[in-house]
Coordinates of C-alpha atoms and ligand atoms in Angstrom, one line a residue:
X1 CA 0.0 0.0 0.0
X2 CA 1.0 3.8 -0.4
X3 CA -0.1 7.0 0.7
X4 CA -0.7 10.0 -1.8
X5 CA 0.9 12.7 0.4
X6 CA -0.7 15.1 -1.6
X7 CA -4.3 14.1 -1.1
X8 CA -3.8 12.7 2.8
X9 CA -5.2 15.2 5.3
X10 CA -4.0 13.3 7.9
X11 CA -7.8 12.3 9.6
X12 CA -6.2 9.6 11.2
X13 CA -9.0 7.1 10.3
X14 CA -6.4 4.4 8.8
X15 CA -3.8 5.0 11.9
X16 CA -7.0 4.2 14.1
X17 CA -8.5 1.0 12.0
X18 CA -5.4 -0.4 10.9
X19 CA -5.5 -3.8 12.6
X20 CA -1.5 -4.3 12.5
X21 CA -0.6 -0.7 13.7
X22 CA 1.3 -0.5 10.4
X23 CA 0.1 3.4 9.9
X24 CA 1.6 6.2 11.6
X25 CA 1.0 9.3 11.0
X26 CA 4.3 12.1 10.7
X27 CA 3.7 15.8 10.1
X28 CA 0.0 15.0 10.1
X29 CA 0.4 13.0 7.2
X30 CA -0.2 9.1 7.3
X31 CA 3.1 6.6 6.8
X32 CA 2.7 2.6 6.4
X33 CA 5.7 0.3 7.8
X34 CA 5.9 -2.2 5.2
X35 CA 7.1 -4.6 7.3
X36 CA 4.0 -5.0 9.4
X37 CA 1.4 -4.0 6.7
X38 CA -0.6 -7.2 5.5
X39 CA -2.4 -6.1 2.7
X40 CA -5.5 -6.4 4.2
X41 CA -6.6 -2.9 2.3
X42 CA -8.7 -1.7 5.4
X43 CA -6.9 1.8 5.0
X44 CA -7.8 1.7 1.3
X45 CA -11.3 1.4 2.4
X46 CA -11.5 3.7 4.9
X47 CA -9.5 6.9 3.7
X48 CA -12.4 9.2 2.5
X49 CA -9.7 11.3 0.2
X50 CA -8.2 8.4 -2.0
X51 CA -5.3 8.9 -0.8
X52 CA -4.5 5.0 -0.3
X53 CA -3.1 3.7 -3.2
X54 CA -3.4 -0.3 -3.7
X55 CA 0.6 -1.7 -4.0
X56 CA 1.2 -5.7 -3.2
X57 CA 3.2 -6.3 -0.4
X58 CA 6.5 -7.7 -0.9
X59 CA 6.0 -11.7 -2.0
X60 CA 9.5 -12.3 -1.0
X61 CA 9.6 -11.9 2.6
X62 CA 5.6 -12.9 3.6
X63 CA 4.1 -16.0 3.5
X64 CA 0.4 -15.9 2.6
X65 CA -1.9 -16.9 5.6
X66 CA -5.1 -18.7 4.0
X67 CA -7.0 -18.9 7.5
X68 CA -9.8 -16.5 5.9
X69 CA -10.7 -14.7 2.6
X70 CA -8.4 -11.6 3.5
X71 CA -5.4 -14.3 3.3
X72 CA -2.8 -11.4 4.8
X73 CA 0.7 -11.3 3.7
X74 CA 2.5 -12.2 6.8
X75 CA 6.3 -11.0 6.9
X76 CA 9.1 -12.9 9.5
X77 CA 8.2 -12.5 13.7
X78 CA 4.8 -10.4 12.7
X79 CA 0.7 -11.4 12.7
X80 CA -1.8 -10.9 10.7
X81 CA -5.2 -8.8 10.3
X82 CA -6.8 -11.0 12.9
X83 CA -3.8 -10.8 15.4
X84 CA -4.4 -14.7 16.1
X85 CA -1.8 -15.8 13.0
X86 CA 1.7 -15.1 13.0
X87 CA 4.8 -15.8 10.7
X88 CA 7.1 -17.8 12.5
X89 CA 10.2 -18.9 10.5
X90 CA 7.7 -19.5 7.5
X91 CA 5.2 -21.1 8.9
X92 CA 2.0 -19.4 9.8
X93 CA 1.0 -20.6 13.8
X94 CA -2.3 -20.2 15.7
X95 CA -0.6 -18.2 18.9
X96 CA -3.2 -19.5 21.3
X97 CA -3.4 -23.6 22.6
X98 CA -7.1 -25.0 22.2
X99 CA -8.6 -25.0 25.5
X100 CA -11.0 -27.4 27.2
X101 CA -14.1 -26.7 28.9
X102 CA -12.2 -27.4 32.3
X103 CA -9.6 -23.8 30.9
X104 CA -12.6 -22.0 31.3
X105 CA -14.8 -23.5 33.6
X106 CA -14.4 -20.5 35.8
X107 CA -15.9 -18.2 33.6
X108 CA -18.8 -19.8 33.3
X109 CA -21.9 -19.6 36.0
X110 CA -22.9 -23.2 37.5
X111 CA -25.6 -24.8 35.8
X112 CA -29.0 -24.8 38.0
X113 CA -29.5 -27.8 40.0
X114 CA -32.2 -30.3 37.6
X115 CA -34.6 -30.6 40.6
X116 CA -35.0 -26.6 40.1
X117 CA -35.0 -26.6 36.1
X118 CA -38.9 -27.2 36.3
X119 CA -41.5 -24.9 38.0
X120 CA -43.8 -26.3 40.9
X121 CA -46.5 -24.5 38.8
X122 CA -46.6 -22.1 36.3
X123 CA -47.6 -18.4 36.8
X124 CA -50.1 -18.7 34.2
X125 CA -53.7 -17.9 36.1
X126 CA -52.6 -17.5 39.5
X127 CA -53.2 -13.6 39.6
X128 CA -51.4 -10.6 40.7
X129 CA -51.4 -9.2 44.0
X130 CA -51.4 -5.2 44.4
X131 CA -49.4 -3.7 46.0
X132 CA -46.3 -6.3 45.4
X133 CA -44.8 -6.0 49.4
X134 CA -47.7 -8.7 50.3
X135 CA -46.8 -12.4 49.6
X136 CA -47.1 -13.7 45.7
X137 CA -50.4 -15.3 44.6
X138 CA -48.5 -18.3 43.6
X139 CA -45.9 -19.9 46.4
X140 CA -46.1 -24.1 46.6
X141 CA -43.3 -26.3 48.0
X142 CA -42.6 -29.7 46.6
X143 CA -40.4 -32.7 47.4
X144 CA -38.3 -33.9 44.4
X145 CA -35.9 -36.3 45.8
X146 CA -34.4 -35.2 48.6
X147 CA -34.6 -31.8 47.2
X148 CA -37.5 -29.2 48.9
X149 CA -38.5 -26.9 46.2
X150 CA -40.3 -23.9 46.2
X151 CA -42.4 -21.7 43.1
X152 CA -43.0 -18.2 43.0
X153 CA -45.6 -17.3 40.5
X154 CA -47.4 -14.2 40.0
X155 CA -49.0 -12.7 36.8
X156 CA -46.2 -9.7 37.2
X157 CA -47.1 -6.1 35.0
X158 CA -44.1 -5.0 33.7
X159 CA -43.7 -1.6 32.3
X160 CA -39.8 -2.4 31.1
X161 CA -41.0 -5.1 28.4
X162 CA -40.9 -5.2 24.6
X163 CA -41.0 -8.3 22.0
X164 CA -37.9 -8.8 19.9
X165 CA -39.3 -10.3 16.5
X166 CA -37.0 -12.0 14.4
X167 CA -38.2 -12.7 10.5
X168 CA -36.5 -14.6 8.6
X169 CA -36.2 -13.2 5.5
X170 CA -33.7 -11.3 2.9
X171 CA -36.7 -9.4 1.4
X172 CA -36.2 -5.9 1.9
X173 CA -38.0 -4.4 4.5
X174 CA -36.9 -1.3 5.5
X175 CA -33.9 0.9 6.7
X176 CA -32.3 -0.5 10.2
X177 CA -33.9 2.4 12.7
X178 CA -37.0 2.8 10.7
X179 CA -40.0 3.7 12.9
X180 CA -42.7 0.6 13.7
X181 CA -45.8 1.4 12.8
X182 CA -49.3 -0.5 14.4
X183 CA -52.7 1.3 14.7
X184 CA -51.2 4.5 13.2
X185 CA -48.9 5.0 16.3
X186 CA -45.0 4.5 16.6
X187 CA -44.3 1.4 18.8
X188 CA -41.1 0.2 17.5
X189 CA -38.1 0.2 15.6
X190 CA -36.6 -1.7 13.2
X191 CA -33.0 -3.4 14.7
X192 CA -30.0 -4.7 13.4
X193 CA -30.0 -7.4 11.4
X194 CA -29.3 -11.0 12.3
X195 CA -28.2 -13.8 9.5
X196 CA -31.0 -14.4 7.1
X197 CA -33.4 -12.4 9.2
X198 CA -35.0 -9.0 10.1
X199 CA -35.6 -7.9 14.0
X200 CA -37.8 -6.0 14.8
X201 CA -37.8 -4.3 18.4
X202 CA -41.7 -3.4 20.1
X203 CA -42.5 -1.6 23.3
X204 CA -40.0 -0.6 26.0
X205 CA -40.6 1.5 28.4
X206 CA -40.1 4.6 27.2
X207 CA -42.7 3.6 24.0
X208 CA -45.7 2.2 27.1
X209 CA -44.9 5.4 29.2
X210 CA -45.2 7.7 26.4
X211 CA -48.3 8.8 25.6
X212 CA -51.2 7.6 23.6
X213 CA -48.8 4.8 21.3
X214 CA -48.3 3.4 24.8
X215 CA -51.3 1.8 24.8
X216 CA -51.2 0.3 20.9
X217 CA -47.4 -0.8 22.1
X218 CA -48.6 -2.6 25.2
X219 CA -51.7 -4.5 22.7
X220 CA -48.6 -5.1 19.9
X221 CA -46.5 -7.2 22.5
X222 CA -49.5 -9.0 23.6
X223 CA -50.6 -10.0 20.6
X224 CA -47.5 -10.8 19.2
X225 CA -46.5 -12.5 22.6
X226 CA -49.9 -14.9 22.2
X227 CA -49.2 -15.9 19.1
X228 CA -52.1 -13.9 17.1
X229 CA -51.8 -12.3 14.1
X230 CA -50.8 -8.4 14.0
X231 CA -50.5 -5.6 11.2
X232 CA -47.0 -3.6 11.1
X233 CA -46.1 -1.2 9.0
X234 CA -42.4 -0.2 8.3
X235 CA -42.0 3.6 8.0
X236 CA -40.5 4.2 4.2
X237 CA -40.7 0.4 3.8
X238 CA -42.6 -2.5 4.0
X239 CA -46.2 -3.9 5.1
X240 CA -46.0 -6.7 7.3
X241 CA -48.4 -9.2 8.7
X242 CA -46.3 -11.5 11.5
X243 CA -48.1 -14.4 13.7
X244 CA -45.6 -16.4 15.6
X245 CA -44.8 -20.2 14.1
X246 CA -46.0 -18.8 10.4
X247 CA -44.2 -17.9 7.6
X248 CA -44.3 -13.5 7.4
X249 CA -46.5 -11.9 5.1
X250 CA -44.7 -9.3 3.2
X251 CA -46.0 -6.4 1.0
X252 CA -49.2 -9.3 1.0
X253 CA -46.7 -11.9 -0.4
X254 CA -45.8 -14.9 2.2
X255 CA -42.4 -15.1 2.8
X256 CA -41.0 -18.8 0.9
X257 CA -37.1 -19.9 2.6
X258 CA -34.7 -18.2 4.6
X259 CA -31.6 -17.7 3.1
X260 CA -29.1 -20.6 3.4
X261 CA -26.8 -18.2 3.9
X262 CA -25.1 -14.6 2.5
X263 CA -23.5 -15.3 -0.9
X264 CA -20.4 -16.0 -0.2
X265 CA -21.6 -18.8 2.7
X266 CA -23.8 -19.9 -0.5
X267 CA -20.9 -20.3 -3.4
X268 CA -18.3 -21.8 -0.5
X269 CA -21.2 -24.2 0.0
X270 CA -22.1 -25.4 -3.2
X271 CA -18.8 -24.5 -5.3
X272 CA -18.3 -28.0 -6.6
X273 CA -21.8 -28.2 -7.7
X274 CA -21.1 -24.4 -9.2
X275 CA -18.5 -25.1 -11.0
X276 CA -20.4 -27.8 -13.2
X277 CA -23.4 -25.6 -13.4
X278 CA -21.5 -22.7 -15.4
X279 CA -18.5 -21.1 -16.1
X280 CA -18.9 -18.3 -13.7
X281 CA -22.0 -18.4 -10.9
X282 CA -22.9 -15.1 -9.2
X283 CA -24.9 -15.2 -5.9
X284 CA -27.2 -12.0 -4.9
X285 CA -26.9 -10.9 -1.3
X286 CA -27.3 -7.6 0.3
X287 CA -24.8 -8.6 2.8
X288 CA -22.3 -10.1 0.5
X289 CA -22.7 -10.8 -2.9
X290 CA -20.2 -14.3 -3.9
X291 CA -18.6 -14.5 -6.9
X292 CA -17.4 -18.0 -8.1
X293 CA -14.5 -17.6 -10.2
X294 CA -12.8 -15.2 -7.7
X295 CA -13.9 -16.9 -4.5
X296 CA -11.4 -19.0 -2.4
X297 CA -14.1 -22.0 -2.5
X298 CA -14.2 -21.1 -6.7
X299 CA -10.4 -21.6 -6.9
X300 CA -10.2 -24.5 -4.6
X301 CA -13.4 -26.1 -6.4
X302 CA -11.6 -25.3 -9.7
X303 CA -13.1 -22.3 -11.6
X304 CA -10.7 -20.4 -13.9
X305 CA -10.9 -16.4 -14.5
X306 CA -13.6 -15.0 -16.5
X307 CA -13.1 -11.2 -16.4
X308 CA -16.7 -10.6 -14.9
X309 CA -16.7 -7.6 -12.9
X310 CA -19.7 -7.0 -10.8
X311 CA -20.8 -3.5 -9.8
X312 CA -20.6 -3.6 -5.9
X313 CA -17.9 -2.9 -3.9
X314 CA -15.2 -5.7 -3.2
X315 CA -15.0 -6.9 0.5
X316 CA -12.3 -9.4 -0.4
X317 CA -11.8 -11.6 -3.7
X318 CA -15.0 -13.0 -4.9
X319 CA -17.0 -11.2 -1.8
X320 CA -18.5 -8.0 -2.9
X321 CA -21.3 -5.6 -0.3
X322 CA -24.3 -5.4 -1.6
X323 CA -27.0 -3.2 -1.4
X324 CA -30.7 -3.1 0.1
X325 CA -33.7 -2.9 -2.1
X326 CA -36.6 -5.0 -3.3
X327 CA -34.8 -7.0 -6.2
X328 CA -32.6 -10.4 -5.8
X329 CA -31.3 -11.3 -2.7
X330 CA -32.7 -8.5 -0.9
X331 CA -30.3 -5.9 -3.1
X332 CA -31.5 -3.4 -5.7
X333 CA -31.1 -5.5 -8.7
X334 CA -34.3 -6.7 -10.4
X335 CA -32.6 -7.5 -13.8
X336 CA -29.9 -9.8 -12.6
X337 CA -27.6 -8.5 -15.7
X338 CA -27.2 -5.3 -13.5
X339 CA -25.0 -6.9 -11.6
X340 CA -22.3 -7.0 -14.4
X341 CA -20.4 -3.8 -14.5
X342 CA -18.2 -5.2 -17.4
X343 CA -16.9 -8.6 -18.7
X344 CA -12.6 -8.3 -19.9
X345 CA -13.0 -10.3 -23.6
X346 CA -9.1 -10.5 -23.0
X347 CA -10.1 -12.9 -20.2
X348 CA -13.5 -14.2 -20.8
X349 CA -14.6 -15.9 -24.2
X350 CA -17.5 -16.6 -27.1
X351 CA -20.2 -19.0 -25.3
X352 CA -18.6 -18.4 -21.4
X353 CA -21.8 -18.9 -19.4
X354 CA -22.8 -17.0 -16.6
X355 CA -25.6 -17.9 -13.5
X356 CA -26.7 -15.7 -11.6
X357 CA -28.8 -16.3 -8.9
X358 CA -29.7 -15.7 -4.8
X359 CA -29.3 -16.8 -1.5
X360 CA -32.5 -19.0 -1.8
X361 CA -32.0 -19.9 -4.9
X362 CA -35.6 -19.0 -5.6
X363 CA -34.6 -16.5 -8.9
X364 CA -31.7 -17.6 -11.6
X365 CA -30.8 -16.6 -15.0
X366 CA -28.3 -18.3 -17.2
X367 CA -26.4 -16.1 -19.8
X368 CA -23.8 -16.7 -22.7
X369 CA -21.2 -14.5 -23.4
X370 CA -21.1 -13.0 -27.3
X371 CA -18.2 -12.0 -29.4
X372 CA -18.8 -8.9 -28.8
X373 CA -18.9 -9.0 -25.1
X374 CA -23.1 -8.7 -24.3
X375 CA -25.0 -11.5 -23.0
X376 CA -27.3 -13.6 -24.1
X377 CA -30.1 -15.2 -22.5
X378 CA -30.1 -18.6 -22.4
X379 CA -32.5 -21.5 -20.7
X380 CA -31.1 -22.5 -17.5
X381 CA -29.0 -25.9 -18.1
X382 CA -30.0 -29.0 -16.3
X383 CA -26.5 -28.9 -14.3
X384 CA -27.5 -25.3 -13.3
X385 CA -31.4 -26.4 -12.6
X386 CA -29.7 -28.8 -10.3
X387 CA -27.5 -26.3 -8.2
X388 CA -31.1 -24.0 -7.6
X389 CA -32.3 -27.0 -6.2
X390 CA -29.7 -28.1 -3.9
X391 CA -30.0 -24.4 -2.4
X392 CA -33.5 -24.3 -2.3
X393 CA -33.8 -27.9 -0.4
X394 CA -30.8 -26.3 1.7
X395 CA -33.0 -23.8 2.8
X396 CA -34.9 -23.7 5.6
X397 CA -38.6 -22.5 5.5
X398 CA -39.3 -18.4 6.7
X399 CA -40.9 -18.3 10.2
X400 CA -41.5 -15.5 12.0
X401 CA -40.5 -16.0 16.4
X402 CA -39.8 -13.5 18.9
X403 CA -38.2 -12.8 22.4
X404 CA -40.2 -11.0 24.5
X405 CA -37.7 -8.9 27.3
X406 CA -38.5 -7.5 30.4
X407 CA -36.9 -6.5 33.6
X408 CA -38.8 -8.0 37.0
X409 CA -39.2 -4.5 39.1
X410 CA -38.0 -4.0 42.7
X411 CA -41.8 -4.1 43.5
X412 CA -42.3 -7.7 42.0
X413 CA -39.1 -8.7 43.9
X414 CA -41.2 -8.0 47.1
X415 CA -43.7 -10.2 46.6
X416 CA -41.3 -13.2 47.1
X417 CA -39.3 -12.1 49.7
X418 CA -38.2 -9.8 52.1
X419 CA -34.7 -8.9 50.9
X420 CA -35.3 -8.6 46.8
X421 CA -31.1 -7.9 46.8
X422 CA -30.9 -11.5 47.5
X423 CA -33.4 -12.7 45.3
X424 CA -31.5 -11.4 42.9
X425 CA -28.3 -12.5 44.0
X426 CA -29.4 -15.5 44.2
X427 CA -30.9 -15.7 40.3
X428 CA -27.3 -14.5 39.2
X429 CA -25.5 -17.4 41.0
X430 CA -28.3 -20.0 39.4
X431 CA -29.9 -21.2 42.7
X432 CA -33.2 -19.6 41.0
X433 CA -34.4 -20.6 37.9
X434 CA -36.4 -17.9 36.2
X435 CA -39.5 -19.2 34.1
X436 CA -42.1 -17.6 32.3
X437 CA -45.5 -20.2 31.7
X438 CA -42.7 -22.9 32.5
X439 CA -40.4 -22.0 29.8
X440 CA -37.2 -20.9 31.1
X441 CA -35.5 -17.3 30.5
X442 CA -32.4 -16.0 29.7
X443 CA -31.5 -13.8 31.9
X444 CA -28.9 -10.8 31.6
X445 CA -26.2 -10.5 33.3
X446 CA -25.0 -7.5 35.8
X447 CA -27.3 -6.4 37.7
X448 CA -31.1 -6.7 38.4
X449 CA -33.7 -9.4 36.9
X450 CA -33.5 -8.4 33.3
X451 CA -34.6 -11.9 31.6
X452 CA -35.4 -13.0 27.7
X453 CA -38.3 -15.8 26.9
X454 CA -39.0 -17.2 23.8
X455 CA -42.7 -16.7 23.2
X456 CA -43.0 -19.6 20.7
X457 CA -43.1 -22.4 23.9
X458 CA -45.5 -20.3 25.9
X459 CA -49.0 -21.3 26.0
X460 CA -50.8 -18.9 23.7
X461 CA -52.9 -16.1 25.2
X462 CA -50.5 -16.4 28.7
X463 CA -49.9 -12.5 28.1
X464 CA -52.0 -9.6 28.6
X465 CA -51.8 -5.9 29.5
X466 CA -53.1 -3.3 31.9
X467 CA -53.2 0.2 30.9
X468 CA -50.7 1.7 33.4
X469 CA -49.4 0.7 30.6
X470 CA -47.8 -2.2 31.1
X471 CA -47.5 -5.9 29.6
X472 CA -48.1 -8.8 32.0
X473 CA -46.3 -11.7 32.3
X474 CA -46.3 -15.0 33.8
X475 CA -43.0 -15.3 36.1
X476 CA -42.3 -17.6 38.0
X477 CA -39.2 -18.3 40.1
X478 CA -38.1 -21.8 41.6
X479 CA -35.3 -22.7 44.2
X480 CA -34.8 -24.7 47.3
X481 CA -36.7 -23.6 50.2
X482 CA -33.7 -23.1 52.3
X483 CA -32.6 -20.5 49.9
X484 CA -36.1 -19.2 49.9
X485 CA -35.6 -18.8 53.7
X486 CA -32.3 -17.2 53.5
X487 CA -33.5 -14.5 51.4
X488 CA -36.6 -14.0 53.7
X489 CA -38.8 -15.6 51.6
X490 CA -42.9 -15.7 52.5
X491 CA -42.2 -18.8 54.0
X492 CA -45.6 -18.6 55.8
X493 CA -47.7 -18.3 52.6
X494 CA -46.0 -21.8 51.3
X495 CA -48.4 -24.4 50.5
X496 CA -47.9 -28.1 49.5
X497 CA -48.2 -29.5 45.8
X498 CA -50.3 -31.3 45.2
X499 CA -52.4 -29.8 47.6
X500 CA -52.4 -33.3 49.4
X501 CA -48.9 -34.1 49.3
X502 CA -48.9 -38.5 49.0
X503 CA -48.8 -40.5 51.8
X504 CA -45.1 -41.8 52.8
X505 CA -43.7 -38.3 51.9
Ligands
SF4_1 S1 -7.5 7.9 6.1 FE1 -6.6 8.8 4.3 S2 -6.6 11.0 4.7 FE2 -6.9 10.0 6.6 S3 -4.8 9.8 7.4 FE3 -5.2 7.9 6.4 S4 -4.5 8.2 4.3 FE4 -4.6 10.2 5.3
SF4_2 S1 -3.3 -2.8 4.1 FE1 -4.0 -3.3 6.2 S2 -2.2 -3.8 7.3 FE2 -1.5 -2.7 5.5 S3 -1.4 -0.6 6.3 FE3 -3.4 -0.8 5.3 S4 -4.7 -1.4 7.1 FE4 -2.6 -1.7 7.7

């Protein structure tokens, strides 16, 4: 690489994302040490005044590392991009030793004992009590073993909730931070993306406390949460119509299969199958688009150079970004010949085939290359036919699910015990299981009952809402009773389960 003194204004953007500390900059201006740049071209990418220009690094003294697509040029004693590689002697070594789960063991909180994995009973009907300091509607003991367990349930209204709903799709729905639309009124935004799917964030507190959308926020998470069907609308994007366990409904066309994976996951997969299918394959993909003849997978599968140049940016050989828009593979291009930019005759040839297709592999075209250098349609060929296949049955089917969130309140801590600081002590070091209608949460670590439940296992219609606002939600919370006592637990509003506990016990 080599700076254009002229046109650096020494920002300081390459110095700061250079991941060898090869850049420096002198009398404001920015200076690479050959000897520890890689070539990974992040400053070419990142300097807004082109004044990166691409150079190779030295082939003599590096050794290629081919650990990943950026495949760094390594020099004597020095690492690469990734700072896990290094070039010792020649050889490129993995610095760190493989560890077993015993190496980090410490790191990891204790599992919950498996007599407290299940609830006595579920929270789902056994009320709310108002206000929260008097015992929890729910509190039953149970023997298991030699184990005394006790449940906590209450139907708990928490204003700190929201419903994280993932979609899996690569259709286009809207800019990430687009305003949620339901019943006119903003109760969401759209979140990053996750791989092969849309989330979508609903509610939170500041959405339920905020006025008049607090209310349609507080009925979208319910609904969602019990599994009916709801109406969004994307700001500037898409209209959506989501039930949990069904496939999304998007602009009034149901979602078919997930992607099987961005487009360079998709030609590393099926490369060898690509390579028989055409003489260059193209996958659509508004993450990455993959290009076969350039790809590692390509090479490695056998694909020679065809001098097709696509028209998105290159991430690293044969990985381009793509774009966002309602055409293939989530991207802006409906005509998949858009994605050409140009085709080198010095490097391609009369009756070279191109496929082009998407992440699905719902869409494909098959082209051939002219004298002249223009394309051709031509009917997909059977080898080709077959490769759409294999990614469609590859594919899995688009469902929409969702994580509903919420933080249990100081107040609902009172209801179990006396001293909610050791409740929630006690949650954090996994001698209480948190549930919600028996399915068990995820809950976040530092500080406080912050927890995660997918909706999908709880009994439909176990949510509801009151219009403080707030969501309601079946918690329940199960431990041994000694812990229960230690943390001044309502010991005195325990009751056996069964209700008749069996004789001999
Ligand atoms: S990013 Fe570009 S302009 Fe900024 S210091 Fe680096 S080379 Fe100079
Ligand atoms: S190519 Fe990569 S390693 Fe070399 S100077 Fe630029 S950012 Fe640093």
């Amino acid at each position: 690489m080599n700076i254009n003194i002229e046109k650096c204004v020494g920002c300081s953007w390459c110095v700061k994302d250079c991941p060898v500390d090869a850049v420096t900059l002198e009398n404001k201006k920015a200076k690479i040490n050959d000897e520890l740049c890689v070539g990974c071209r992040v400053c070419f990418r990142v300097c807004r005044y082109e004044a990166v220009e691409m150079e190779p690094v030295s082939l003599d003294r590096t050794v290629e590392c081919d650990h990943c697509p950026i495949k760094c040029r390594i020099g004597q004693g020095h690492l690469g991009a990734c700072r896990r590689y290094e070039n010792q002697d020649g050889e490129i070594i993995r610095l760190d030793q493989p560890l077993t789960f015993d190496d980090v063991r410490e790191y990891v909180a204790p599992a919950p004992k498996a007599e407290l994995r299940e609830p006595v009973i579920t929270a789902i009907g056994v009320g709310t009590t108002y206000p929260d300091c008097r015992p929890a509607p729910g509190i039953v003991r149970q023997k298991r073993g030699d184990v005394e367990v006790v449940t906590v349930a209450t139907e708990v209204p928490l204003s700190y909730s929201s419903v994280l709903v993932k979609i899996d799709t690569d259709v286009h729905i809207g800019n990430q931070g687009a305003p949620i639309i339901y019943d006119g009124r903003e109760v969401g935004m759209l979140e990053t993306e996750q791989y092969g799917s849309k989330m979508l964030h609903i509610g939170g507190v500041n959405r339920l406390t905020g006025g008049a959308a607090g209310f349609a926020a507080a009925r979208a998470i319910t609904e969602i949460s019990n599994h009916r069907p709801v109406k969004l609308r994307i700001k500037d994007g898409a209209r959506l119509e989501i039930q949990i366990g069904q496939p999304p409904v998007i602009n009034g066309e149901a979602a078919g299969n997930m992607r099987v994976g961005c487009g360079s996951a998709t030609t590393g997969i099926f490369a060898s199958m690509f390579v028989e299918a055409a003489d260059e394959v193209m996958v659509l993909d508004s993450h990455i688009t993959g290009q076969l003849s350039r790809h590692v997978a390509g090479q490695v599968a056998g694909a020679k150079p065809t001098g097709v140049e696509p028209i998105f940016p290159m991430s690293t050989p044969g990985r381009y970004f793509g774009d966002h828009g309602p055409g293939w593979g989530g991207t802006s291009i409906t005509d998949p010949r858009a994605l050409i930019k140009s085709i080198d005759m010095n490097v391609a040839w009369t009756g070279m085939t191109i496929l082009i297709t998407e992440t699905t592999g719902q869409n494909g075209a098959m082209f051939e290359v002219q004298s002249d250098g223009s394309l051709k349609d031509i009917p997909i060929a059977p080898k080709a036919q077959a490769a759409l296949e294999a990614i469609r049955e590859t594919c899995e089917p688009s469902l929409v699910s969702a994580m509903y969130t919420a933080g249990s309140g100081g107040s609902a801590r009172a209801g179990v015990c006396r001293y909610p600081i050791k409740l929630t002590r006690a949650v954090h070091q996994s001698k209480v299981v948190v549930t919600v209608g028996g399915v068990p949460a995820y809950v976040m670590p530092g500080g406080g009952i912050s927890f995660f439940v997918d909706v999908g296992q709880v009994k439909p219609g176990s949510f509801s809402w009151t219009p403080t606002p707030a969501t309601i939600c079946p918690l329940e919370y199960t431990m041994e009773v000694k812990d229960y006592e230690a943390m001044g637990g309502h010991v005195e509003a325990m009751k056996p389960f069964p209700a008749k506990e069996p004789k001999g016990e």
